């Protein structure tokens, strides 16, 4: 494979990833319906992992969790090397900054965990 071919392939792969993980356009040559289905599946998997790691956030948001997480995920694709716990924490911070979640209560050293 020549260097220009590698560069075209890398660009096409990046475009497909943007379509799958963010709100990028479906690249030419790909079936938009199949990309949409895969995008929905990947987002649901990510959402499920975040809900499992932060059940407190999912419970507090209730019915709003799914649409809020999907909006977050569209604007904040999971970065390479980011652990899911970090992703879940970033979502919680994002939701708190938007006023969707109550800010976490500060822990006091003199209070015991119950």
PDB file of C-alpha atoms in Angstrom:
ATOM      1  CA  UNK A   1       0.000   0.000   0.000  1.00  0.00           C
ATOM      2  CA  UNK A   2       1.376   3.384  -0.961  1.00  0.00           C
ATOM      3  CA  UNK A   3       1.505   6.409   1.323  1.00  0.00           C
ATOM      4  CA  UNK A   4      -1.367   8.223  -0.495  1.00  0.00           C
ATOM      5  CA  UNK A   5      -3.497   5.073  -0.210  1.00  0.00           C
ATOM      6  CA  UNK A   6      -2.771   4.838   3.513  1.00  0.00           C
ATOM      7  CA  UNK A   7      -3.682   8.490   3.975  1.00  0.00           C
ATOM      8  CA  UNK A   8      -6.987   8.048   2.102  1.00  0.00           C
ATOM      9  CA  UNK A   9      -7.798   4.945   4.151  1.00  0.00           C
ATOM     10  CA  UNK A  10      -6.965   6.739   7.415  1.00  0.00           C
ATOM     11  CA  UNK A  11      -9.172   9.682   6.414  1.00  0.00           C
ATOM     12  CA  UNK A  12     -12.047   7.338   5.506  1.00  0.00           C
ATOM     13  CA  UNK A  13     -11.685   5.485   8.814  1.00  0.00           C
ATOM     14  CA  UNK A  14     -11.693   8.743  10.771  1.00  0.00           C
ATOM     15  CA  UNK A  15     -14.804   9.889   8.914  1.00  0.00           C
ATOM     16  CA  UNK A  16     -16.564   6.597   9.686  1.00  0.00           C
ATOM     17  CA  UNK A  17     -15.619   6.857  13.356  1.00  0.00           C
ATOM     18  CA  UNK A  18     -17.046  10.394  13.510  1.00  0.00           C
ATOM     19  CA  UNK A  19     -20.270   9.056  11.989  1.00  0.00           C
ATOM     20  CA  UNK A  20     -20.442   6.184  14.487  1.00  0.00           C
ATOM     21  CA  UNK A  21     -19.268   7.854  17.670  1.00  0.00           C
ATOM     22  CA  UNK A  22     -20.212  11.506  17.270  1.00  0.00           C
ATOM     23  CA  UNK A  23     -22.585  13.359  14.995  1.00  0.00           C
ATOM     24  CA  UNK A  24     -20.517  13.108  11.837  1.00  0.00           C
ATOM     25  CA  UNK A  25     -21.977  12.563   8.391  1.00  0.00           C
ATOM     26  CA  UNK A  26     -22.109   9.060   6.953  1.00  0.00           C
ATOM     27  CA  UNK A  27     -19.176   8.679   4.558  1.00  0.00           C
ATOM     28  CA  UNK A  28     -19.820   8.055   0.914  1.00  0.00           C
ATOM     29  CA  UNK A  29     -20.082   4.367   0.097  1.00  0.00           C
ATOM     30  CA  UNK A  30     -21.641   3.364   3.418  1.00  0.00           C
ATOM     31  CA  UNK A  31     -25.285   2.439   3.940  1.00  0.00           C
ATOM     32  CA  UNK A  32     -26.748   5.205   6.127  1.00  0.00           C
ATOM     33  CA  UNK A  33     -29.287   2.826   7.683  1.00  0.00           C
ATOM     34  CA  UNK A  34     -26.639   0.327   8.728  1.00  0.00           C
ATOM     35  CA  UNK A  35     -24.414   3.076  10.118  1.00  0.00           C
ATOM     36  CA  UNK A  36     -27.381   4.482  12.071  1.00  0.00           C
ATOM     37  CA  UNK A  37     -28.134   1.026  13.548  1.00  0.00           C
ATOM     38  CA  UNK A  38     -24.515   0.477  14.557  1.00  0.00           C
ATOM     39  CA  UNK A  39     -24.280   3.999  15.978  1.00  0.00           C
ATOM     40  CA  UNK A  40     -27.375   3.382  18.086  1.00  0.00           C
ATOM     41  CA  UNK A  41     -25.953   0.053  19.321  1.00  0.00           C
ATOM     42  CA  UNK A  42     -22.587   1.586  20.256  1.00  0.00           C
ATOM     43  CA  UNK A  43     -24.272   4.471  22.061  1.00  0.00           C
ATOM     44  CA  UNK A  44     -26.572   2.080  23.943  1.00  0.00           C
ATOM     45  CA  UNK A  45     -23.572  -0.002  25.023  1.00  0.00           C
ATOM     46  CA  UNK A  46     -21.738   3.085  26.273  1.00  0.00           C
ATOM     47  CA  UNK A  47     -24.875   4.350  28.017  1.00  0.00           C
ATOM     48  CA  UNK A  48     -25.391   0.977  29.707  1.00  0.00           C
ATOM     49  CA  UNK A  49     -21.830   0.907  30.995  1.00  0.00           C
ATOM     50  CA  UNK A  50     -22.145   4.436  32.372  1.00  0.00           C
ATOM     51  CA  UNK A  51     -25.448   3.516  34.047  1.00  0.00           C
ATOM     52  CA  UNK A  52     -23.825   0.442  35.596  1.00  0.00           C
ATOM     53  CA  UNK A  53     -20.848   2.438  36.863  1.00  0.00           C
ATOM     54  CA  UNK A  54     -22.933   5.365  38.109  1.00  0.00           C
ATOM     55  CA  UNK A  55     -26.354   3.989  39.090  1.00  0.00           C
ATOM     56  CA  UNK A  56     -26.804   7.048  41.314  1.00  0.00           C
ATOM     57  CA  UNK A  57     -26.661   9.315  38.271  1.00  0.00           C
ATOM     58  CA  UNK A  58     -28.991   7.127  36.222  1.00  0.00           C
ATOM     59  CA  UNK A  59     -31.464   6.939  39.124  1.00  0.00           C
ATOM     60  CA  UNK A  60     -31.431  10.679  39.781  1.00  0.00           C
ATOM     61  CA  UNK A  61     -31.957  11.471  36.105  1.00  0.00           C
ATOM     62  CA  UNK A  62     -34.601   8.771  35.665  1.00  0.00           C
ATOM     63  CA  UNK A  63     -36.356   9.092  32.298  1.00  0.00           C
ATOM     64  CA  UNK A  64     -34.015  11.951  31.380  1.00  0.00           C
ATOM     65  CA  UNK A  65     -30.913   9.747  31.551  1.00  0.00           C
ATOM     66  CA  UNK A  66     -31.159   8.329  28.032  1.00  0.00           C
ATOM     67  CA  UNK A  67     -31.759  11.566  26.100  1.00  0.00           C
ATOM     68  CA  UNK A  68     -29.234  13.468  28.202  1.00  0.00           C
ATOM     69  CA  UNK A  69     -26.592  10.806  27.832  1.00  0.00           C
ATOM     70  CA  UNK A  70     -27.203  10.595  24.089  1.00  0.00           C
ATOM     71  CA  UNK A  71     -26.798  14.374  23.775  1.00  0.00           C
ATOM     72  CA  UNK A  72     -23.597  14.176  25.814  1.00  0.00           C
ATOM     73  CA  UNK A  73     -22.242  11.256  23.779  1.00  0.00           C
ATOM     74  CA  UNK A  74     -22.944  13.008  20.469  1.00  0.00           C
ATOM     75  CA  UNK A  75     -20.952  16.034  21.559  1.00  0.00           C
ATOM     76  CA  UNK A  76     -18.301  14.130  23.558  1.00  0.00           C
ATOM     77  CA  UNK A  77     -17.181  10.928  21.852  1.00  0.00           C
ATOM     78  CA  UNK A  78     -15.235   8.642  24.155  1.00  0.00           C
ATOM     79  CA  UNK A  79     -11.569   9.386  23.679  1.00  0.00           C
ATOM     80  CA  UNK A  80      -9.005   6.702  22.999  1.00  0.00           C
ATOM     81  CA  UNK A  81      -7.426   5.619  26.265  1.00  0.00           C
ATOM     82  CA  UNK A  82     -10.242   7.006  28.413  1.00  0.00           C
ATOM     83  CA  UNK A  83     -11.496   4.488  30.938  1.00  0.00           C
ATOM     84  CA  UNK A  84     -15.227   4.028  31.331  1.00  0.00           C
ATOM     85  CA  UNK A  85     -15.083   5.270  34.925  1.00  0.00           C
ATOM     86  CA  UNK A  86     -13.597   8.533  33.655  1.00  0.00           C
ATOM     87  CA  UNK A  87     -16.269   8.689  30.950  1.00  0.00           C
ATOM     88  CA  UNK A  88     -19.001   8.182  33.561  1.00  0.00           C
ATOM     89  CA  UNK A  89     -17.482  10.871  35.800  1.00  0.00           C
ATOM     90  CA  UNK A  90     -17.279  13.311  32.897  1.00  0.00           C
ATOM     91  CA  UNK A  91     -20.928  12.686  32.054  1.00  0.00           C
ATOM     92  CA  UNK A  92     -21.917  13.332  35.672  1.00  0.00           C
ATOM     93  CA  UNK A  93     -19.893  16.556  35.694  1.00  0.00           C
ATOM     94  CA  UNK A  94     -21.489  17.620  32.395  1.00  0.00           C
ATOM     95  CA  UNK A  95     -24.998  16.905  33.698  1.00  0.00           C
ATOM     96  CA  UNK A  96     -24.261  18.755  36.950  1.00  0.00           C
ATOM     97  CA  UNK A  97     -22.899  21.784  35.067  1.00  0.00           C
ATOM     98  CA  UNK A  98     -26.120  21.877  33.021  1.00  0.00           C
ATOM     99  CA  UNK A  99     -28.195  21.826  36.206  1.00  0.00           C
ATOM    100  CA  UNK A 100     -29.596  18.358  35.513  1.00  0.00           C
ATOM    101  CA  UNK A 101     -27.996  16.776  38.598  1.00  0.00           C
ATOM    102  CA  UNK A 102     -27.604  18.018  42.119  1.00  0.00           C
ATOM    103  CA  UNK A 103     -23.981  18.871  42.895  1.00  0.00           C
ATOM    104  CA  UNK A 104     -22.350  16.169  45.006  1.00  0.00           C
ATOM    105  CA  UNK A 105     -22.370  16.826  48.714  1.00  0.00           C
ATOM    106  CA  UNK A 106     -18.972  17.535  50.156  1.00  0.00           C
ATOM    107  CA  UNK A 107     -17.742  14.811  52.446  1.00  0.00           C
ATOM    108  CA  UNK A 108     -16.640  15.908  55.854  1.00  0.00           C
ATOM    109  CA  UNK A 109     -13.807  14.121  57.567  1.00  0.00           C
ATOM    110  CA  UNK A 110     -15.709  13.986  60.840  1.00  0.00           C
ATOM    111  CA  UNK A 111     -18.724  12.251  59.310  1.00  0.00           C
ATOM    112  CA  UNK A 112     -18.613   8.531  58.997  1.00  0.00           C
ATOM    113  CA  UNK A 113     -19.783   6.780  55.880  1.00  0.00           C
ATOM    114  CA  UNK A 114     -23.010   4.898  56.463  1.00  0.00           C
TER     115      UNK A 114
END
